[in-house]
Structure formats: C-alpha cells, structure tokens
GROMACS .gro file of C-alpha atoms in nm:
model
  259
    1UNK     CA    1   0.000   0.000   0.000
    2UNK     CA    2   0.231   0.288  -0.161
    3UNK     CA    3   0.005   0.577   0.001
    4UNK     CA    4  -0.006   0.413   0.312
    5UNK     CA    5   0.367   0.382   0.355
    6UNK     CA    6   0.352   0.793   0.226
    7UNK     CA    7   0.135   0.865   0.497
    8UNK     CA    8   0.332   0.674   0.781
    9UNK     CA    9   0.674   0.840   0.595
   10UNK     CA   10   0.518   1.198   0.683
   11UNK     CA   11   0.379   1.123   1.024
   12UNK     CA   12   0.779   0.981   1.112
   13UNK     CA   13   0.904   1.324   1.004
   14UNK     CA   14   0.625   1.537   1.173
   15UNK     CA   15   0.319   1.607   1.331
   16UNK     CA   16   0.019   1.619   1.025
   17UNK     CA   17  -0.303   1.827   1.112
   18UNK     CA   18  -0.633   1.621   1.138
   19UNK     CA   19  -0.780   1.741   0.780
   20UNK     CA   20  -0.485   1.671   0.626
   21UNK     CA   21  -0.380   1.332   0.755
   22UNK     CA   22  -0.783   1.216   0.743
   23UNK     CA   23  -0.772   1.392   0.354
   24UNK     CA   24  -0.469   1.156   0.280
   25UNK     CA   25  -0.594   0.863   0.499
   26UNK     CA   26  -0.937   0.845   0.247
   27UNK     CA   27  -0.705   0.824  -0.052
   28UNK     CA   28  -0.578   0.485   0.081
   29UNK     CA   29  -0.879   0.287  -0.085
   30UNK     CA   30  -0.731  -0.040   0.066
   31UNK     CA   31  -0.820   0.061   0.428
   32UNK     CA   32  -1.123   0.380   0.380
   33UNK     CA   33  -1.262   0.050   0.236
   34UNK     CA   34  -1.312  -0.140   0.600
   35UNK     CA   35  -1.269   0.131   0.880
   36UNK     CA   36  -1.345   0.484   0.951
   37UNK     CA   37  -0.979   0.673   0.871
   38UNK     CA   38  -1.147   0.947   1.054
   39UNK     CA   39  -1.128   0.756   1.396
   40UNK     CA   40  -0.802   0.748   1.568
   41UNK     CA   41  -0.896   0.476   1.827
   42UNK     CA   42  -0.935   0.262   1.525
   43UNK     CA   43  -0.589   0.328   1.432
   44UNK     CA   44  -0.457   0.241   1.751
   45UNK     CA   45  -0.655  -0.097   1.795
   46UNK     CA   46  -0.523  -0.209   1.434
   47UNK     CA   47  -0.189  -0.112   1.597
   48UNK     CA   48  -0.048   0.222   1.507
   49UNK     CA   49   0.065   0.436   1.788
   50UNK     CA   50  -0.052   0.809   1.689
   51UNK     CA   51  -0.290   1.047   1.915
   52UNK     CA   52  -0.484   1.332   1.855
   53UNK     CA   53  -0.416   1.639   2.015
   54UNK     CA   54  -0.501   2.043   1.942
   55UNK     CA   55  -0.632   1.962   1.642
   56UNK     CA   56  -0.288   1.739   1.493
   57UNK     CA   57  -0.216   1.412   1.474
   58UNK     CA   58   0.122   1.287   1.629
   59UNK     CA   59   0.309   0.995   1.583
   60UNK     CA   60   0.421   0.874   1.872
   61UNK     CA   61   0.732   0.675   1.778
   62UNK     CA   62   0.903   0.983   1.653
   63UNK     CA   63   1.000   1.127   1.939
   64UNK     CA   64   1.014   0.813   2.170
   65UNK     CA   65   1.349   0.729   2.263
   66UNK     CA   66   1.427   0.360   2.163
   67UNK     CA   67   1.518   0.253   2.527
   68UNK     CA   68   1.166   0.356   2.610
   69UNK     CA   69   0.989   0.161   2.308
   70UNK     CA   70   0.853  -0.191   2.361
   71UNK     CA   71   0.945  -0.385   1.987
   72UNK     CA   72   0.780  -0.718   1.967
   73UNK     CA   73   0.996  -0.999   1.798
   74UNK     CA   74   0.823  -1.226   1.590
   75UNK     CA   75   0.832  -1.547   1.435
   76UNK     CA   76   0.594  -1.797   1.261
   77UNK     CA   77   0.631  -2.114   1.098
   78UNK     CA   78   0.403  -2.211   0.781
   79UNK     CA   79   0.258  -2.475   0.568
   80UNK     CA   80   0.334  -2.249   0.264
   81UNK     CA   81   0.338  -1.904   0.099
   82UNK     CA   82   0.081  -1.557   0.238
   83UNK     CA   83  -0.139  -1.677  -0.038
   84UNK     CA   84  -0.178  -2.057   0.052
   85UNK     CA   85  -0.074  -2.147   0.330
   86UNK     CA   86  -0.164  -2.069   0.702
   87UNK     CA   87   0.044  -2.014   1.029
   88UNK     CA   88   0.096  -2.340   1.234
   89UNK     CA   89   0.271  -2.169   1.479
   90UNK     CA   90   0.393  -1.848   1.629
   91UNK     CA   91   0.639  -1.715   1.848
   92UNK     CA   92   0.747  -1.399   2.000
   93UNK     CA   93   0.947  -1.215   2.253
   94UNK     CA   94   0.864  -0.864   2.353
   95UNK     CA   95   1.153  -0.633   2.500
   96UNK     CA   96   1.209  -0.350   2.695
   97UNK     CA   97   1.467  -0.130   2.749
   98UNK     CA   98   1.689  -0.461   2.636
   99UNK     CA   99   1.474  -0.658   2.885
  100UNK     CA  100   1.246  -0.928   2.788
  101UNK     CA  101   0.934  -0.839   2.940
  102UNK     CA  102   0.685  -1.051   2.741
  103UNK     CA  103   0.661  -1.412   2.619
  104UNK     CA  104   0.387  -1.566   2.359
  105UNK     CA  105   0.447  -1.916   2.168
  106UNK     CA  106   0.120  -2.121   2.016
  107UNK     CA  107   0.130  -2.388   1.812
  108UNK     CA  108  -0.206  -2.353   1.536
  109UNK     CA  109  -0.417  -2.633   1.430
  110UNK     CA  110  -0.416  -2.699   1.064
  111UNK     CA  111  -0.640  -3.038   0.909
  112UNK     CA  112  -0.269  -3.130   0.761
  113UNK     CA  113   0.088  -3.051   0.752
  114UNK     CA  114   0.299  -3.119   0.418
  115UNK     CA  115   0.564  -3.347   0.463
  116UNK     CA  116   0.842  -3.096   0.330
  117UNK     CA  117   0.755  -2.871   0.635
  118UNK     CA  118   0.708  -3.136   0.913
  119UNK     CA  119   1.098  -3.184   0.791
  120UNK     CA  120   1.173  -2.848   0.827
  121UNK     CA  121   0.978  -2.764   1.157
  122UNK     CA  122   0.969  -3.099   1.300
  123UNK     CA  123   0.564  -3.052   1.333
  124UNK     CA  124   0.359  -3.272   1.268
  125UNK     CA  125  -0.034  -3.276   1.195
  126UNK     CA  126  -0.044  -3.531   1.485
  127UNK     CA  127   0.114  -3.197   1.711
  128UNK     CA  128  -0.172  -3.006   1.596
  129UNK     CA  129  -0.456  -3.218   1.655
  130UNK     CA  130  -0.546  -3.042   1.989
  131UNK     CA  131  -0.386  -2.726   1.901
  132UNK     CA  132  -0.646  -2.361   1.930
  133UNK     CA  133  -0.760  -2.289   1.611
  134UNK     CA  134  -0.614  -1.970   1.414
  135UNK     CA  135  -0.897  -1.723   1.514
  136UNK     CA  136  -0.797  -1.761   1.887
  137UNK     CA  137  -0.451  -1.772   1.838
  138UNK     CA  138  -0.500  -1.393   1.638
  139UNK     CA  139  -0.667  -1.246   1.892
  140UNK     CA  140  -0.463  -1.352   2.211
  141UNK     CA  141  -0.188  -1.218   1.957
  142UNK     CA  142  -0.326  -0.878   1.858
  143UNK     CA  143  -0.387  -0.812   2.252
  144UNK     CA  144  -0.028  -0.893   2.313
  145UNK     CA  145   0.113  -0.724   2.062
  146UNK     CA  146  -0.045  -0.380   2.068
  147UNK     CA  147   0.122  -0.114   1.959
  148UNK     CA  148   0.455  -0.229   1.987
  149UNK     CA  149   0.697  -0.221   1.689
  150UNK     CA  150   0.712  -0.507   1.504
  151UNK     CA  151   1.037  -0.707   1.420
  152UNK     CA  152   1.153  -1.001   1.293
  153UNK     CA  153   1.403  -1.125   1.056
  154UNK     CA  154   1.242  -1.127   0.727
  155UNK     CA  155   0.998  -0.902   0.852
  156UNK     CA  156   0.793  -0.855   0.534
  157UNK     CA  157   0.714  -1.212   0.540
  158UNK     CA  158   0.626  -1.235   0.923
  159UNK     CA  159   0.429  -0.947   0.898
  160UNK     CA  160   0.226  -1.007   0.545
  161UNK     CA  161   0.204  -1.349   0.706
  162UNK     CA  162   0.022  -1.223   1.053
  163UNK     CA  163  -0.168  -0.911   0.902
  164UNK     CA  164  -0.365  -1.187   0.646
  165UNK     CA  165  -0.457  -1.411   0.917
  166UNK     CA  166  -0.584  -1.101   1.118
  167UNK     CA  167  -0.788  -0.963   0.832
  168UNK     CA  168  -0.902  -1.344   0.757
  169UNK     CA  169  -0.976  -1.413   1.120
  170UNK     CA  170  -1.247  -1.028   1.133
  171UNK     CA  171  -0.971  -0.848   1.339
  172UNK     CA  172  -0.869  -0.585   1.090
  173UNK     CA  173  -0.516  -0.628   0.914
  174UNK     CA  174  -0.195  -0.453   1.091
  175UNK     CA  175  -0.057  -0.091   1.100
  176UNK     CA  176   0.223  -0.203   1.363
  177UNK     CA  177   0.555  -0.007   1.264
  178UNK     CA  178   0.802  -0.262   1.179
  179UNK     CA  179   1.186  -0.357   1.147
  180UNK     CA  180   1.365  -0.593   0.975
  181UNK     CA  181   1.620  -0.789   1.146
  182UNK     CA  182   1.828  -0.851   0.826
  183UNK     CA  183   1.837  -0.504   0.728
  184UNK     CA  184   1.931  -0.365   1.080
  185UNK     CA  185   2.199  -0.644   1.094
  186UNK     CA  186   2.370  -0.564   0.768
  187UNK     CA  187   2.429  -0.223   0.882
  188UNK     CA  188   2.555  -0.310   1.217
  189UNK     CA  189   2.705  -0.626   1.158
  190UNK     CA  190   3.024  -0.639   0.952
  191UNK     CA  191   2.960  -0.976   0.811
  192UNK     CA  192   2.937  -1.201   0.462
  193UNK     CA  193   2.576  -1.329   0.563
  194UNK     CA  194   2.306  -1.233   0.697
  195UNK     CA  195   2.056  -1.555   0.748
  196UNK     CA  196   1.960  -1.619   1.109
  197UNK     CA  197   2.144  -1.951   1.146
  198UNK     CA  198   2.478  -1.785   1.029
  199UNK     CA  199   2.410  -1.476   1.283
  200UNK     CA  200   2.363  -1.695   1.525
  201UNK     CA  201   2.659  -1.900   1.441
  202UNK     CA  202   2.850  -1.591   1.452
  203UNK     CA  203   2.752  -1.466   1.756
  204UNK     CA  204   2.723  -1.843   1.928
  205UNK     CA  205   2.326  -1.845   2.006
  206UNK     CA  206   2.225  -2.173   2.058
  207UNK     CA  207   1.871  -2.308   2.020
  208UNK     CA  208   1.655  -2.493   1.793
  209UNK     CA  209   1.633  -2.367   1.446
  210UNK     CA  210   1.281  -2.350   1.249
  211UNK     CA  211   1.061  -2.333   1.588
  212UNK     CA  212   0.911  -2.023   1.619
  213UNK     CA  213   0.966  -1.946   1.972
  214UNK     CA  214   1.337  -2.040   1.939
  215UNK     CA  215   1.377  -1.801   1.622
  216UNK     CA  216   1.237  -1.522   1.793
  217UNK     CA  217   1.422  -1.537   2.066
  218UNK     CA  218   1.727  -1.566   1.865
  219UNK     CA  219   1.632  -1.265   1.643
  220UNK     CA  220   1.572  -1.093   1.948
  221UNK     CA  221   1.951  -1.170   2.059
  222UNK     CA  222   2.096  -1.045   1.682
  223UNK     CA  223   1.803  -0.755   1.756
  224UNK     CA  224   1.978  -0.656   2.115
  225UNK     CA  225   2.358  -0.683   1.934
  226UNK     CA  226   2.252  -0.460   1.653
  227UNK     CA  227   2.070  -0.160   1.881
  228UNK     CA  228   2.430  -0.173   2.099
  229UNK     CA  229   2.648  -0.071   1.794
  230UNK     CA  230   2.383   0.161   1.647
  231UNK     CA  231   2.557   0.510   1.579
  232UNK     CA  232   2.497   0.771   1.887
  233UNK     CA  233   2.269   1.037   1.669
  234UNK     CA  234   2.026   0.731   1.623
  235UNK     CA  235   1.794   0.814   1.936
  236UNK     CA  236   1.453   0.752   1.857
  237UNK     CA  237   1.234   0.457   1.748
  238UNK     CA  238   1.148   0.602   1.388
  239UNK     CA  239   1.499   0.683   1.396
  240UNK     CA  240   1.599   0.349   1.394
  241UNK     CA  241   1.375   0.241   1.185
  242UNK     CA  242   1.509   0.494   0.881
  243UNK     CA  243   1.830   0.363   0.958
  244UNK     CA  244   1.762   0.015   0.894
  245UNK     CA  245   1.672   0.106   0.588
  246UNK     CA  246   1.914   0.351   0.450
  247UNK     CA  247   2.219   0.365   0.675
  248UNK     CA  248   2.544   0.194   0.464
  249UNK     CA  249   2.575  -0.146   0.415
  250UNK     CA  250   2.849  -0.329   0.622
  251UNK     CA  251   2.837  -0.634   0.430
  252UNK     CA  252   3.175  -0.828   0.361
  253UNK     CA  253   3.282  -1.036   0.062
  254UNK     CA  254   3.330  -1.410   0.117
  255UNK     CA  255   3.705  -1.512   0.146
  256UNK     CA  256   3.757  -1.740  -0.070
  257UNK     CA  257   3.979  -2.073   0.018
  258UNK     CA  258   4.382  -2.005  -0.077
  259UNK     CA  259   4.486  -2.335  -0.256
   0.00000   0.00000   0.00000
C-alpha cells in the first residue's frame, strides 16, 4: 500500500493536522474500504501508535526514545506461501529497554501438515490435533502485541504473514511499525551473511532452528547486538527504523579458500 507507507513516511518526520492526515488517509482505498480513517482509536486498535491532540495528529514513535519503546519480535512457521498457506505456529518475545518483558508461543491447528515442512519444523499434523484454532490464536496475539513495533528477521514475510490471518480471522489487518532484522543487521554487523542460522553462528546463540519461539528469541539476541552498535545520533524509534533502511551497508565479501 504505496500511500499508506507515504502517509506513515510523513507522520515519522512530523506532526500532520487532522484534515490533512484524514484527507490523505481516504485516498488509501485499501483501508477507507473497511474502517473509519477518521477515527483514531481505530488506528490504535489495528496497531499504530498516533494520538490526537489540538487539532494534529502525532506519531508517537518519533520522538520516543528507543530505550523507552517496547518492539515485539516475531516469528511464525508455515505450511506455505501468504497466499496458501496458514500459520501453524507463532512465536514472539517482547523487550524492553533490552529486557524481555513478554513471552507468547502457540502452536495452530491446521487439518494437515505437508511433509516438506514437518521436515523443516519438525511438526507434525499429529502436534496439531489439539492445538487452538487460528482465530484464537489472532486475537490472544493482537492483545499482546499492541502497539509495539514489530520485528523479525524477514519481517515482510512475518508481517504479510500475521496481518492476512488477522484480516481473515475479522480483526482488521496490521498498522504495527516494523523492522527488519536482516536489514538492521547488515548495517551493524560487519559480516558475509546475513541468514539467522549464520548470525547466530557468529555470535554463538544456541537453540533450535525452524521453531518459532526459538527463532524469535534468537532474532531478538541479533536484535539486542545490533541496537548496541547503532551510531549515537540514532535516538529515537522512527529513527531506527530509517536507519535500517538507509544507513550503509556493512556487508563483507566471502574469502575465498587459498589453494
């Protein structure tokens, strides 16, 4: 949603008055479509942390200083792609101030698992029998998520992944800001790859790999590395998130074997 990502680019660099950020919010037909744009509270349920005040509309992670922001870290493992597939389980960690102060992990019932991803995942249909189904999974989810910025690595797909099963499930999709792992990594994190098993390799973070819990926590780790080498003019939350975006890239080239 191009005018979506507009709006949210002008709110991070300053307060919008109401007329204008309503006028801009009705020419994003994807969302004037299922809510009133006009109603901030409906913002902030569907996740975005702006207020209303004298007659503006403020962002609130512009000015927040990132060691007072809550970022959730999320992970989810799949039977397939946004379009086919469904979450069969989701993990996340929610920090702090660098302190874990939140913990969610569900596995999801699905009728079947393909075999290809009970090899990945080690999950099983069997594991799922009993599981909660998807539409009480999403809404424990969306109450502990909030407003908190969301993060994981790969965030496009976590995200995309969560904000269709929302929308599916009649809880509205998600308007979370959000952070990439990967990006923030590759420009804080002189390194060849950026993958979460070889960051954790690097870094010597042990757990299982392709359980959503365990990859959360783990991107939360790389997450916690990154923000302590972040550059000292980098102070607030939508700070951080510009420069995970367009900061330089630290990437290294692959040394090659001699012989």
């Amino acid at each position: 949603m191009k005018n979506l990502d507009n709006l949210l680019n002008l709110l991070a660099s300053k307060d919008l008055a109401y007329t204008e950020f309503v006028h801009k919010a009705l020419n994003i037909a994807e969302l004037a479509e299922i809510f009133d744009v006009g109603d901030i509270d409906l913002w902030q349920i569907l996740g975005l942390d702006i207020v209303k005040y004298a007659g503006k509309v403020e962002l609130k992670t512009r000015l927040r200083p990132i060691c007072d922001q809550e970022f959730c870290i999320v992970d989810v493992e799949t039977t397939g792609g946004v379009k086919s597939g469904q979450i069969i389980e989701i993990g996340a960690v929610k920090i702090l101030s660098g302190d874990i102060v939140g913990k969610f992990h569900s596995l999801v019932y699905a009728p079947e698992v393909p075999e290809n991803i009970t090899e990945l995942t080690g999950i099983s249909s069997d594991d799922l029998t009993n599981a909660p189904k998807i539409k009480s999974v999403m809404e424990r989810f969306r109450h502990f998520l909030g407003s908190a910025v969301f993060v994981a690595h790969n965030v496009n797909f976590d995200y995309g992944f969560v904000s269709k099963s929302m929308s599916d499930c009649g809880f509205g999709i998600l308007l979370n800001r959000k952070l990439c792992t990967i990006e923030l990594a590759r420009r804080t994190i002189a390194f060849e790859r950026y993958g979460l098993s070889a960051l954790k390799e690097l870094f010597n973070i042990t757990n299982t790999h392709h359980r959503a819990f365990s990859d959360a926590v783990a991107a939360s780790e790389i997450f916690k590395i990154s923000l302590s080498r972040l550059p000292q003019n980098v102070k607030t939350t939508e700070e951080l998130i510009k420069f995970s975006k367009t900061a330089p890239n630290l990437r290294t080239k692959p040394i090659l074997n001699e012989g």
